[in-house]
PDB file of C-alpha atoms in Angstrom:
ATOM      1  CA  MET W   1       0.098   0.128  -0.006  1.00  0.00           C
ATOM      2  CA  ALA W   2       1.067   3.338  -0.834  1.00  0.00           C
ATOM      3  CA  ASN W   3       0.328   6.433   1.686  1.00  0.00           C
ATOM      4  CA  LYS W   4      -0.481   9.581  -0.059  1.00  0.00           C
ATOM      5  CA  ASN W   5      -1.258  13.027   1.778  1.00  0.00           C
ATOM      6  CA  VAL W   6      -4.106  14.723   0.351  1.00  0.00           C
ATOM      7  CA  TYR W   7      -3.968  18.631   1.284  1.00  0.00           C
ATOM      8  CA  MET W   8      -7.003  20.847   1.342  1.00  0.00           C
ATOM      9  CA  TYR W   9      -7.225  24.927  -0.206  1.00  0.00           C
ATOM     10  CA  LYS W  10      -9.690  27.243  -0.209  1.00  0.00           C
ATOM     11  CA  VAL W  11      -9.804  29.064  -3.593  1.00  0.00           C
ATOM     12  CA  LEU W  12     -10.081  32.899  -4.144  1.00  0.00           C
ATOM     13  CA  ILE W  13     -11.008  34.389  -7.243  1.00  0.00           C
ATOM     14  CA  SER W  14     -10.029  38.259  -7.507  1.00  0.00           C
ATOM     15  CA  SER W  15     -10.294  41.059  -9.969  1.00  0.00           C
ATOM     16  CA  THR W  16      -7.136  41.569 -11.404  1.00  0.00           C
ATOM     17  CA  LYS W  17      -7.845  45.522 -11.650  1.00  0.00           C
ATOM     18  CA  ASN W  18      -9.763  46.664  -8.395  1.00  0.00           C
ATOM     19  CA  GLY W  19      -8.727  43.230  -6.221  1.00  0.00           C
ATOM     20  CA  LYS W  20     -12.189  42.450  -5.218  1.00  0.00           C
ATOM     21  CA  GLU W  21     -13.521  39.124  -4.520  1.00  0.00           C
ATOM     22  CA  LEU W  22     -15.920  37.338  -6.710  1.00  0.00           C
ATOM     23  CA  PRO W  23     -18.418  34.667  -5.493  1.00  0.00           C
ATOM     24  CA  ILE W  24     -17.209  31.800  -5.592  1.00  0.00           C
ATOM     25  CA  GLN W  25     -20.181  30.287  -7.732  1.00  0.00           C
ATOM     26  CA  ASN W  26     -18.502  32.198 -10.542  1.00  0.00           C
ATOM     27  CA  CYS W  27     -15.619  29.901 -11.054  1.00  0.00           C
ATOM     28  CA  LYS W  28     -17.744  26.942 -12.509  1.00  0.00           C
ATOM     29  CA  ARG W  29     -18.693  29.200 -15.456  1.00  0.00           C
ATOM     30  CA  MET W  30     -15.269  31.021 -15.811  1.00  0.00           C
ATOM     31  CA  PHE W  31     -13.310  27.146 -16.089  1.00  0.00           C
ATOM     32  CA  MET W  32     -15.602  26.148 -18.415  1.00  0.00           C
ATOM     33  CA  ASP W  33     -15.052  29.088 -20.642  1.00  0.00           C
ATOM     34  CA  ILE W  34     -11.208  28.253 -20.414  1.00  0.00           C
ATOM     35  CA  PHE W  35     -11.651  24.639 -20.944  1.00  0.00           C
ATOM     36  CA  GLY W  36     -13.933  25.154 -24.285  1.00  0.00           C
ATOM     37  CA  LYS W  37     -11.957  27.498 -25.589  1.00  0.00           C
ATOM     38  CA  HIS W  38      -8.116  26.576 -24.914  1.00  0.00           C
ATOM     39  CA  SER W  39      -8.400  22.707 -24.206  1.00  0.00           C
ATOM     40  CA  LYS W  40      -7.311  20.231 -26.623  1.00  0.00           C
ATOM     41  CA  ASN W  41      -7.889  16.594 -26.592  1.00  0.00           C
ATOM     42  CA  GLY W  42      -9.141  16.996 -23.153  1.00  0.00           C
ATOM     43  CA  ALA W  43      -5.865  18.243 -21.840  1.00  0.00           C
ATOM     44  CA  LEU W  44      -4.875  22.303 -21.088  1.00  0.00           C
ATOM     45  CA  ASP W  45      -1.676  23.589 -21.870  1.00  0.00           C
ATOM     46  CA  LEU W  46      -0.217  25.397 -18.465  1.00  0.00           C
ATOM     47  CA  THR W  47       3.255  25.432 -19.290  1.00  0.00           C
ATOM     48  CA  LEU W  48       5.348  28.554 -17.423  1.00  0.00           C
ATOM     49  CA  HIS W  49       8.624  28.052 -18.718  1.00  0.00           C
ATOM     50  CA  GLU W  50       9.243  26.022 -22.029  1.00  0.00           C
ATOM     51  CA  TYR W  51      12.130  23.261 -20.764  1.00  0.00           C
ATOM     52  CA  GLU W  52       9.379  22.454 -18.272  1.00  0.00           C
ATOM     53  CA  PRO W  53       5.730  21.939 -19.857  1.00  0.00           C
ATOM     54  CA  VAL W  54       2.809  21.812 -17.682  1.00  0.00           C
ATOM     55  CA  VAL W  55      -0.290  20.068 -18.467  1.00  0.00           C
ATOM     56  CA  MET W  56      -3.824  19.352 -17.029  1.00  0.00           C
ATOM     57  CA  ASP W  57      -5.825  16.836 -18.226  1.00  0.00           C
ATOM     58  CA  ILE W  58      -9.402  17.180 -17.823  1.00  0.00           C
ATOM     59  CA  ILE W  59     -10.587  13.588 -16.205  1.00  0.00           C
ATOM     60  CA  GLU W  60     -14.137  14.470 -15.529  1.00  0.00           C
ATOM     61  CA  ASN W  61     -16.152  17.928 -15.125  1.00  0.00           C
ATOM     62  CA  THR W  62     -19.457  17.642 -14.324  1.00  0.00           C
ATOM     63  CA  GLU W  63     -21.951  20.023 -12.572  1.00  0.00           C
ATOM     64  CA  GLU W  64     -20.649  19.462  -9.195  1.00  0.00           C
ATOM     65  CA  TYR W  65     -16.717  19.065  -9.338  1.00  0.00           C
ATOM     66  CA  LEU W  66     -13.362  18.339 -11.386  1.00  0.00           C
ATOM     67  CA  PHE W  67     -11.575  15.772 -11.716  1.00  0.00           C
ATOM     68  CA  ALA W  68      -8.180  16.270 -13.112  1.00  0.00           C
ATOM     69  CA  LYS W  69      -4.510  15.240 -13.295  1.00  0.00           C
ATOM     70  CA  LEU W  70      -1.914  17.571 -13.390  1.00  0.00           C
ATOM     71  CA  SER W  71       1.693  16.497 -14.997  1.00  0.00           C
ATOM     72  CA  ARG W  72       5.102  18.139 -15.554  1.00  0.00           C
ATOM     73  CA  LYS W  73       7.863  17.022 -17.882  1.00  0.00           C
ATOM     74  CA  ARG W  74      10.797  15.423 -16.548  1.00  0.00           C
ATOM     75  CA  PRO W  75      14.295  15.833 -17.927  1.00  0.00           C
ATOM     76  CA  ASN W  76      15.754  13.307 -20.408  1.00  0.00           C
ATOM     77  CA  ASN W  77      18.599  13.284 -18.927  1.00  0.00           C
ATOM     78  CA  SER W  78      17.350  12.739 -15.694  1.00  0.00           C
ATOM     79  CA  ILE W  79      15.624   9.399 -16.569  1.00  0.00           C
ATOM     80  CA  GLN W  80      16.865   6.028 -18.430  1.00  0.00           C
ATOM     81  CA  LYS W  81      15.314   2.602 -19.496  1.00  0.00           C
ATOM     82  CA  ARG W  82      17.093  -0.459 -18.054  1.00  0.00           C
ATOM     83  CA  ASP W  83      16.390  -4.124 -19.291  1.00  0.00           C
ATOM     84  CA  TYR W  84      16.850  -5.694 -15.960  1.00  0.00           C
ATOM     85  CA  LYS W  85      17.508  -9.431 -17.817  1.00  0.00           C
ATOM     86  CA  THR W  86      20.958  -7.416 -19.694  1.00  0.00           C
ATOM     87  CA  LEU W  87      21.208  -4.682 -17.307  1.00  0.00           C
ATOM     88  CA  LYS W  88      22.015  -2.582 -20.358  1.00  0.00           C
ATOM     89  CA  THR W  89      20.949   0.872 -20.240  1.00  0.00           C
ATOM     90  CA  THR W  90      18.940   3.096 -23.426  1.00  0.00           C
ATOM     91  CA  GLU W  91      17.779   6.551 -23.538  1.00  0.00           C
ATOM     92  CA  VAL W  92      13.982   7.211 -23.075  1.00  0.00           C
ATOM     93  CA  LEU W  93      13.492   9.120 -25.674  1.00  0.00           C
ATOM     94  CA  ALA W  94      15.778   9.924 -29.122  1.00  0.00           C
ATOM     95  CA  PRO W  95      17.239  13.322 -29.187  1.00  0.00           C
ATOM     96  CA  ASP W  96      15.265  14.070 -32.140  1.00  0.00           C
ATOM     97  CA  GLU W  97      12.120  12.953 -29.820  1.00  0.00           C
ATOM     98  CA  ILE W  98      12.592  15.346 -27.258  1.00  0.00           C
ATOM     99  CA  ALA W  99      11.352  18.728 -28.533  1.00  0.00           C
ATOM    100  CA  ASN W 100       7.898  17.418 -28.808  1.00  0.00           C
ATOM    101  CA  SER W 101       7.787  14.529 -26.763  1.00  0.00           C
ATOM    102  CA  GLY W 102       8.355  13.630 -22.880  1.00  0.00           C
ATOM    103  CA  ILE W 103       7.967  11.707 -19.696  1.00  0.00           C
ATOM    104  CA  GLU W 104       5.845  13.089 -17.271  1.00  0.00           C
ATOM    105  CA  VAL W 105       5.171  12.771 -13.620  1.00  0.00           C
ATOM    106  CA  PHE W 106       1.720  13.482 -12.311  1.00  0.00           C
ATOM    107  CA  THR W 107      -1.166  13.839  -9.531  1.00  0.00           C
ATOM    108  CA  TYR W 108      -4.351  14.414  -9.225  1.00  0.00           C
ATOM    109  CA  CYS W 109      -6.797  16.862  -8.093  1.00  0.00           C
ATOM    110  CA  MET W 110     -10.139  17.520  -7.623  1.00  0.00           C
ATOM    111  CA  PHE W 111     -12.118  20.908  -7.096  1.00  0.00           C
ATOM    112  CA  GLY W 112     -15.956  21.477  -6.285  1.00  0.00           C
ATOM    113  CA  TYR W 113     -17.399  24.264  -7.645  1.00  0.00           C
ATOM    114  CA  SER W 114     -20.204  24.925  -5.372  1.00  0.00           C
ATOM    115  CA  HIS W 115     -17.996  25.501  -2.151  1.00  0.00           C
ATOM    116  CA  GLY W 116     -14.876  25.957  -4.047  1.00  0.00           C
ATOM    117  CA  ILE W 117     -12.743  23.452  -2.160  1.00  0.00           C
ATOM    118  CA  LEU W 118      -9.451  21.973  -3.770  1.00  0.00           C
ATOM    119  CA  SER W 119      -7.894  18.695  -2.773  1.00  0.00           C
ATOM    120  CA  ILE W 120      -4.313  17.979  -4.716  1.00  0.00           C
ATOM    121  CA  ILE W 121      -2.518  14.837  -3.662  1.00  0.00           C
ATOM    122  CA  ASN W 122       0.858  15.569  -3.005  1.00  0.00           C
ATOM    123  CA  ALA W 123       3.845  14.054  -5.255  1.00  0.00           C
ATOM    124  CA  LYS W 124       7.132  14.981  -5.532  1.00  0.00           C
ATOM    125  CA  GLY W 125       7.902  16.607  -8.998  1.00  0.00           C
ATOM    126  CA  ALA W 126       4.466  17.126  -9.785  1.00  0.00           C
ATOM    127  CA  PRO W 127       2.492  20.261 -10.502  1.00  0.00           C
ATOM    128  CA  HIS W 128       0.492  21.406  -7.158  1.00  0.00           C
ATOM    129  CA  THR W 129      -1.782  24.449  -6.900  1.00  0.00           C
ATOM    130  CA  GLU W 130      -0.242  26.993  -8.648  1.00  0.00           C
ATOM    131  CA  ALA W 131      -0.892  25.181 -11.942  1.00  0.00           C
ATOM    132  CA  PHE W 132      -4.833  26.586 -10.650  1.00  0.00           C
ATOM    133  CA  SER W 133      -2.764  30.590 -10.751  1.00  0.00           C
ATOM    134  CA  GLN W 134      -1.539  29.518 -13.957  1.00  0.00           C
ATOM    135  CA  MET W 135      -4.463  28.656 -15.887  1.00  0.00           C
ATOM    136  CA  PHE W 136      -6.016  31.841 -14.806  1.00  0.00           C
ATOM    137  CA  ALA W 137      -2.599  34.175 -15.413  1.00  0.00           C
ATOM    138  CA  MET W 138      -2.463  32.499 -18.777  1.00  0.00           C
ATOM    139  CA  TYR W 139      -6.300  32.452 -20.058  1.00  0.00           C
ATOM    140  CA  ASN W 140      -7.968  34.713 -18.061  1.00  0.00           C
ATOM    141  CA  PRO W 141      -5.885  37.433 -16.863  1.00  0.00           C
ATOM    142  CA  GLU W 142      -9.017  40.066 -15.715  1.00  0.00           C
ATOM    143  CA  TYR W 143      -8.912  37.468 -12.512  1.00  0.00           C
ATOM    144  CA  THR W 144      -6.324  36.104 -10.172  1.00  0.00           C
ATOM    145  CA  LEU W 145      -6.668  32.480  -8.587  1.00  0.00           C
ATOM    146  CA  ASP W 146      -5.527  32.003  -5.113  1.00  0.00           C
ATOM    147  CA  ALA W 147      -5.454  28.780  -3.340  1.00  0.00           C
ATOM    148  CA  GLN W 148      -4.832  29.242   0.229  1.00  0.00           C
ATOM    149  CA  GLY W 149      -4.194  26.251   2.867  1.00  0.00           C
ATOM    150  CA  ILE W 150      -6.972  25.694   5.243  1.00  0.00           C
ATOM    151  CA  PRO W 151      -5.762  26.404   8.724  1.00  0.00           C
ATOM    152  CA  ASN W 152      -6.383  23.502  11.168  1.00  0.00           C
ATOM    153  CA  SER W 153      -6.402  25.297  14.333  1.00  0.00           C
ATOM    154  CA  ASP W 154      -6.861  21.553  16.224  1.00  0.00           C
ATOM    155  CA  ILE W 155      -3.077  20.255  15.360  1.00  0.00           C
ATOM    156  CA  VAL W 156      -2.254  19.652  18.559  1.00  0.00           C
ATOM    157  CA  ARG W 157      -5.994  19.940  20.474  1.00  0.00           C
ATOM    158  CA  GLU W 158      -5.628  15.908  21.105  1.00  0.00           C
ATOM    159  CA  LEU W 159      -2.247  15.863  23.047  1.00  0.00           C
ATOM    160  CA  LEU W 160      -3.990  19.411  25.236  1.00  0.00           C
ATOM    161  CA  VAL W 161      -6.831  17.644  26.262  1.00  0.00           C
ATOM    162  CA  GLY W 162      -5.522  14.074  26.291  1.00  0.00           C
ATOM    163  CA  ARG W 163      -6.553  12.138  29.811  1.00  0.00           C
ATOM    164  CA  ALA W 164      -2.753  11.918  30.888  1.00  0.00           C
ATOM    165  CA  PRO W 165      -0.776  13.992  28.355  1.00  0.00           C
ATOM    166  CA  GLU W 166       3.344  13.680  28.049  1.00  0.00           C
ATOM    167  CA  ILE W 167       6.114  14.634  25.910  1.00  0.00           C
ATOM    168  CA  ASN W 168       9.013  12.563  25.544  1.00  0.00           C
ATOM    169  CA  LYS W 169      10.616  14.236  22.324  1.00  0.00           C
ATOM    170  CA  ILE W 170      11.421  17.726  21.176  1.00  0.00           C
ATOM    171  CA  HIS W 171      12.645  18.008  17.637  1.00  0.00           C
ATOM    172  CA  ILE W 172      14.009  21.496  16.668  1.00  0.00           C
ATOM    173  CA  ASP W 173      15.474  22.497  13.213  1.00  0.00           C
ATOM    174  CA  ILE W 174      16.917  25.769  13.978  1.00  0.00           C
ATOM    175  CA  ALA W 175      17.205  28.156  10.756  1.00  0.00           C
ATOM    176  CA  GLN W 176      20.566  29.426  10.099  1.00  0.00           C
ATOM    177  CA  PRO W 177      22.082  29.218  13.549  1.00  0.00           C
ATOM    178  CA  HIS W 178      24.487  31.974  14.864  1.00  0.00           C
ATOM    179  CA  PRO W 179      28.121  30.833  14.506  1.00  0.00           C
ATOM    180  CA  GLN W 180      28.105  31.619  18.804  1.00  0.00           C
ATOM    181  CA  ILE W 181      25.843  28.453  18.966  1.00  0.00           C
ATOM    182  CA  LEU W 182      27.876  25.792  16.656  1.00  0.00           C
ATOM    183  CA  GLU W 183      31.133  27.264  18.350  1.00  0.00           C
ATOM    184  CA  GLU W 184      29.925  26.280  21.723  1.00  0.00           C
ATOM    185  CA  LEU W 185      28.449  22.880  20.727  1.00  0.00           C
ATOM    186  CA  LEU W 186      31.189  21.890  18.682  1.00  0.00           C
ATOM    187  CA  GLY W 187      33.983  23.467  21.077  1.00  0.00           C
ATOM    188  CA  LEU W 188      35.731  25.177  17.954  1.00  0.00           C
ATOM    189  CA  ASN W 189      38.309  27.275  18.964  1.00  0.00           C
ATOM    190  CA  ASP W 190      39.871  27.878  15.677  1.00  0.00           C
ATOM    191  CA  GLN W 191      38.304  31.081  14.328  1.00  0.00           C
ATOM    192  CA  GLU W 192      38.653  30.765  10.794  1.00  0.00           C
ATOM    193  CA  LEU W 193      37.209  27.023  10.825  1.00  0.00           C
ATOM    194  CA  CYS W 194      34.274  28.464  12.908  1.00  0.00           C
ATOM    195  CA  ASP W 195      33.820  31.278  10.362  1.00  0.00           C
ATOM    196  CA  GLU W 196      33.894  28.900   7.541  1.00  0.00           C
ATOM    197  CA  VAL W 197      31.280  26.097   8.781  1.00  0.00           C
ATOM    198  CA  GLY W 198      29.067  29.177  10.247  1.00  0.00           C
ATOM    199  CA  ARG W 199      28.973  30.522   6.533  1.00  0.00           C
ATOM    200  CA  LYS W 200      27.789  27.233   5.085  1.00  0.00           C
ATOM    201  CA  THR W 201      25.458  26.113   7.595  1.00  0.00           C
ATOM    202  CA  SER W 202      21.634  26.173   6.781  1.00  0.00           C
ATOM    203  CA  SER W 203      20.397  24.421   9.910  1.00  0.00           C
ATOM    204  CA  LEU W 204      21.163  22.911  13.411  1.00  0.00           C
ATOM    205  CA  VAL W 205      18.634  19.777  14.319  1.00  0.00           C
ATOM    206  CA  ILE W 206      18.396  19.500  18.095  1.00  0.00           C
ATOM    207  CA  ASP W 207      16.639  16.495  19.515  1.00  0.00           C
ATOM    208  CA  VAL W 208      15.865  17.250  23.055  1.00  0.00           C
ATOM    209  CA  LYS W 209      15.367  13.299  24.875  1.00  0.00           C
ATOM    210  CA  PRO W 210      14.703  12.530  28.546  1.00  0.00           C
ATOM    211  CA  SER W 211      16.773   9.830  30.752  1.00  0.00           C
ATOM    212  CA  PHE W 212      15.729   6.589  30.006  1.00  0.00           C
ATOM    213  CA  GLY W 213      12.169   5.463  30.657  1.00  0.00           C
ATOM    214  CA  GLY W 214      11.631   9.235  31.864  1.00  0.00           C
ATOM    215  CA  LYS W 215       9.137  11.949  30.457  1.00  0.00           C
ATOM    216  CA  LEU W 216      10.440  15.575  29.312  1.00  0.00           C
ATOM    217  CA  VAL W 217       6.918  17.013  30.334  1.00  0.00           C
ATOM    218  CA  ASP W 218       3.557  15.690  31.782  1.00  0.00           C
ATOM    219  CA  ASP W 219       2.181  18.140  33.807  1.00  0.00           C
ATOM    220  CA  PRO W 220      -0.794  19.564  31.380  1.00  0.00           C
ATOM    221  CA  GLY W 221      -0.183  23.021  32.449  1.00  0.00           C
ATOM    222  CA  LEU W 222       3.309  22.910  31.628  1.00  0.00           C
ATOM    223  CA  ILE W 223       2.721  21.037  28.127  1.00  0.00           C
ATOM    224  CA  THR W 224       0.490  24.083  27.445  1.00  0.00           C
ATOM    225  CA  ARG W 225       2.894  26.865  27.958  1.00  0.00           C
ATOM    226  CA  LEU W 226       5.803  24.611  26.347  1.00  0.00           C
ATOM    227  CA  ILE W 227       3.850  24.228  23.153  1.00  0.00           C
ATOM    228  CA  ASN W 228       2.404  28.177  23.509  1.00  0.00           C
ATOM    229  CA  THR W 229       6.120  29.291  24.018  1.00  0.00           C
ATOM    230  CA  LEU W 230       7.259  27.422  20.935  1.00  0.00           C
ATOM    231  CA  GLN W 231       4.788  28.433  18.520  1.00  0.00           C
ATOM    232  CA  LYS W 232       5.145  32.262  19.721  1.00  0.00           C
ATOM    233  CA  ASN W 233       9.063  31.886  18.780  1.00  0.00           C
ATOM    234  CA  ARG W 234       8.174  29.854  15.750  1.00  0.00           C
ATOM    235  CA  ALA W 235      10.233  32.466  13.207  1.00  0.00           C
ATOM    236  CA  ARG W 236      13.312  31.437  14.905  1.00  0.00           C
ATOM    237  CA  PHE W 237      12.614  28.024  13.437  1.00  0.00           C
ATOM    238  CA  ASN W 238      12.342  25.687  10.265  1.00  0.00           C
ATOM    239  CA  ASN W 239      10.701  23.018  12.134  1.00  0.00           C
ATOM    240  CA  ILE W 240       9.194  21.774  14.871  1.00  0.00           C
ATOM    241  CA  LYS W 241       8.134  18.501  16.310  1.00  0.00           C
ATOM    242  CA  LEU W 242       6.663  16.886  19.794  1.00  0.00           C
ATOM    243  CA  VAL W 243       6.558  12.998  20.264  1.00  0.00           C
ATOM    244  CA  GLY W 244       4.180  12.207  22.785  1.00  0.00           C
ATOM    245  CA  LYS W 245       1.158  10.441  23.963  1.00  0.00           C
ATOM    246  CA  LYS W 246      -2.509  11.767  24.678  1.00  0.00           C
ATOM    247  CA  ASP W 247      -3.394   9.218  27.457  1.00  0.00           C
ATOM    248  CA  GLY W 248      -0.283   7.817  28.337  1.00  0.00           C
ATOM    249  CA  THR W 249      -0.537   4.484  27.073  1.00  0.00           C
ATOM    250  CA  GLY W 250      -0.026   2.904  23.613  1.00  0.00           C
ATOM    251  CA  ALA W 251       2.264   3.881  20.918  1.00  0.00           C
ATOM    252  CA  GLN W 252       3.648   7.565  20.561  1.00  0.00           C
ATOM    253  CA  LYS W 253       2.870  10.074  18.387  1.00  0.00           C
ATOM    254  CA  GLU W 254       4.214  12.982  16.200  1.00  0.00           C
ATOM    255  CA  TYR W 255       3.180  16.331  16.835  1.00  0.00           C
ATOM    256  CA  ASP W 256       4.196  18.622  13.953  1.00  0.00           C
ATOM    257  CA  LEU W 257       3.582  22.210  15.343  1.00  0.00           C
ATOM    258  CA  TYR W 258       3.982  23.444  11.829  1.00  0.00           C
ATOM    259  CA  GLU W 259       1.656  21.475   9.994  1.00  0.00           C
ATOM    260  CA  GLU W 260      -1.030  24.404  10.018  1.00  0.00           C
ATOM    261  CA  TYR W 261      -2.680  23.429   7.365  1.00  0.00           C
ATOM    262  CA  PHE W 262      -5.312  20.683   6.646  1.00  0.00           C
ATOM    263  CA  LYS W 263      -4.171  17.557   4.981  1.00  0.00           C
ATOM    264  CA  TYR W 264      -5.456  13.935   5.259  1.00  0.00           C
ATOM    265  CA  GLN W 265      -3.714  10.872   4.466  1.00  0.00           C
ATOM    266  CA  ILE W 266      -4.801   7.737   2.217  1.00  0.00           C
ATOM    267  CA  SER W 267      -3.778   4.278   1.110  1.00  0.00           C
ATOM    268  CA  VAL W 268      -3.561   3.238  -2.442  1.00  0.00           C
ATOM    269  CA  LYS W 269      -2.860   0.089  -3.359  1.00  0.00           C
ATOM    270  CA  GLU W 270      -0.163   0.291  -6.211  1.00  0.00           C
ATOM    271  CA  ILE W 271       1.063  -3.173  -6.085  1.00  0.00           C
ATOM    272  CA  LYS W 272      -0.826  -6.781  -6.489  1.00  0.00           C
ATOM    273  CA  ARG W 273       0.285 -10.316  -6.358  1.00  0.00           C
ATOM    274  CA  GLU W 274      -0.701 -11.569  -9.888  1.00  0.00           C
ATOM    275  CA  ASN W 275       0.394 -15.737 -10.213  1.00  0.00           C
ATOM    276  CA  GLY W 276       2.921 -15.262  -7.635  1.00  0.00           C
ATOM    277  CA  HIS W 277       4.073 -12.501  -8.920  1.00  0.00           C
ATOM    278  CA  GLN W 278       4.069  -8.756  -7.704  1.00  0.00           C
ATOM    279  CA  VAL W 279       2.645  -6.750 -10.699  1.00  0.00           C
ATOM    280  CA  GLU W 280       1.809  -2.658 -10.988  1.00  0.00           C
ATOM    281  CA  VAL W 281      -1.876  -2.406 -10.912  1.00  0.00           C
ATOM    282  CA  ASN W 282      -3.332  -0.370 -13.947  1.00  0.00           C
ATOM    283  CA  LYS W 283      -3.534   3.225 -14.220  1.00  0.00           C
ATOM    284  CA  GLU W 284      -7.480   3.164 -14.502  1.00  0.00           C
ATOM    285  CA  THR W 285      -7.814   1.183 -11.633  1.00  0.00           C
ATOM    286  CA  LEU W 286      -5.493   3.402 -10.036  1.00  0.00           C
ATOM    287  CA  ARG W 287      -7.106   6.302 -11.086  1.00  0.00           C
ATOM    288  CA  GLN W 288     -10.454   5.142 -10.126  1.00  0.00           C
ATOM    289  CA  GLU W 289      -9.339   4.356  -6.680  1.00  0.00           C
ATOM    290  CA  TYR W 290      -7.877   7.748  -6.070  1.00  0.00           C
ATOM    291  CA  ARG W 291     -10.831   9.785  -7.281  1.00  0.00           C
ATOM    292  CA  LEU W 292     -12.942   7.773  -4.836  1.00  0.00           C
ATOM    293  CA  LYS W 293     -10.451   8.210  -1.729  1.00  0.00           C
ATOM    294  CA  MET W 294     -10.471  11.989  -2.617  1.00  0.00           C
ATOM    295  CA  MET W 295     -14.057  12.187  -2.465  1.00  0.00           C
ATOM    296  CA  ASN W 296     -14.320  10.247   0.432  1.00  0.00           C
ATOM    297  CA  VAL W 297     -12.097  12.487   2.151  1.00  0.00           C
ATOM    298  CA  TYR W 298     -14.304  15.162   1.386  1.00  0.00           C
ATOM    299  CA  ASP W 299     -17.386  13.798   2.284  1.00  0.00           C
ATOM    300  CA  ALA W 300     -15.936  13.117   5.794  1.00  0.00           C
ATOM    301  CA  ASN W 301     -14.520  15.968   6.468  1.00  0.00           C
ATOM    302  CA  LYS W 302     -17.236  18.385   4.919  1.00  0.00           C
ATOM    303  CA  LYS W 303     -18.493  19.880   7.998  1.00  0.00           C
ATOM    304  CA  THR W 304     -15.568  20.917   9.149  1.00  0.00           C
ATOM    305  CA  LEU W 305     -13.672  21.812   6.117  1.00  0.00           C
ATOM    306  CA  LEU W 306     -16.622  24.652   5.386  1.00  0.00           C
ATOM    307  CA  VAL W 307     -16.753  25.969   8.527  1.00  0.00           C
ATOM    308  CA  LEU W 308     -12.897  26.531   8.734  1.00  0.00           C
ATOM    309  CA  ALA W 309     -12.872  28.107   5.034  1.00  0.00           C
ATOM    310  CA  ASN W 310     -15.457  30.359   5.956  1.00  0.00           C
ATOM    311  CA  ARG W 311     -17.543  28.806   2.910  1.00  0.00           C
TER     312      ARG W 311
END
């Protein structure tokens, strides 16, 4: 099973001229107009840079929603074709094919016309919300489309209201640490060496742990104060994660204080057994499963999402 994160966004459409936001119900007419005038073979070109084509494949476009695939071309010099019996490699595309053809990485997205909620499965290298913004920039420049993350204000609530909460590790990623911190931690007495290391250091990662079998903090009041303090000083860090338990029993869980926006994890079976061998699930079956899982995520969280998105 492959685990994927579905990220949720609130779409805003505004006038380029005066910045006035339009009712979200207008978006369906705008989308239909763009698709009708500019799509070819069920696909829409969203390329910003010639060397990196981006395309939206319109899979389903109903009265209620758009279900689409967002694709980005991979550089031919970063991929290869291999025969696993001989282990020989060859080019995926011949030099004369590169200009007009390509191998793409893609992901799926779903957009509800009535509520303006956009769901995108996160896939490394694939386009994200910027593809929708680019669609308006290219084909309807009188308006802008902005996809805003839906805030998740209850991201650590279950830890705070747990029956017997405890924190057993604090993971901190400090952005651009001061050279003095590195000097003291590493015991560097060589100023030239300290300056060189400090100049090239982008972050410092620290794990704060208790003694074996112990707990860092298990007082609910102190846990609340710790979380509030870390969130207040978040500008100093790249990331902060707490590891703990809400009820003092069972497995520990990671709480990401920077995970401010709604995301949901789905599991999709990409490999199956057939005649005793592992084979890939075909793309059509995968596509239908992704569509179903994305719809289920929205339906299960619809009430909360619409309230937080003010829709």
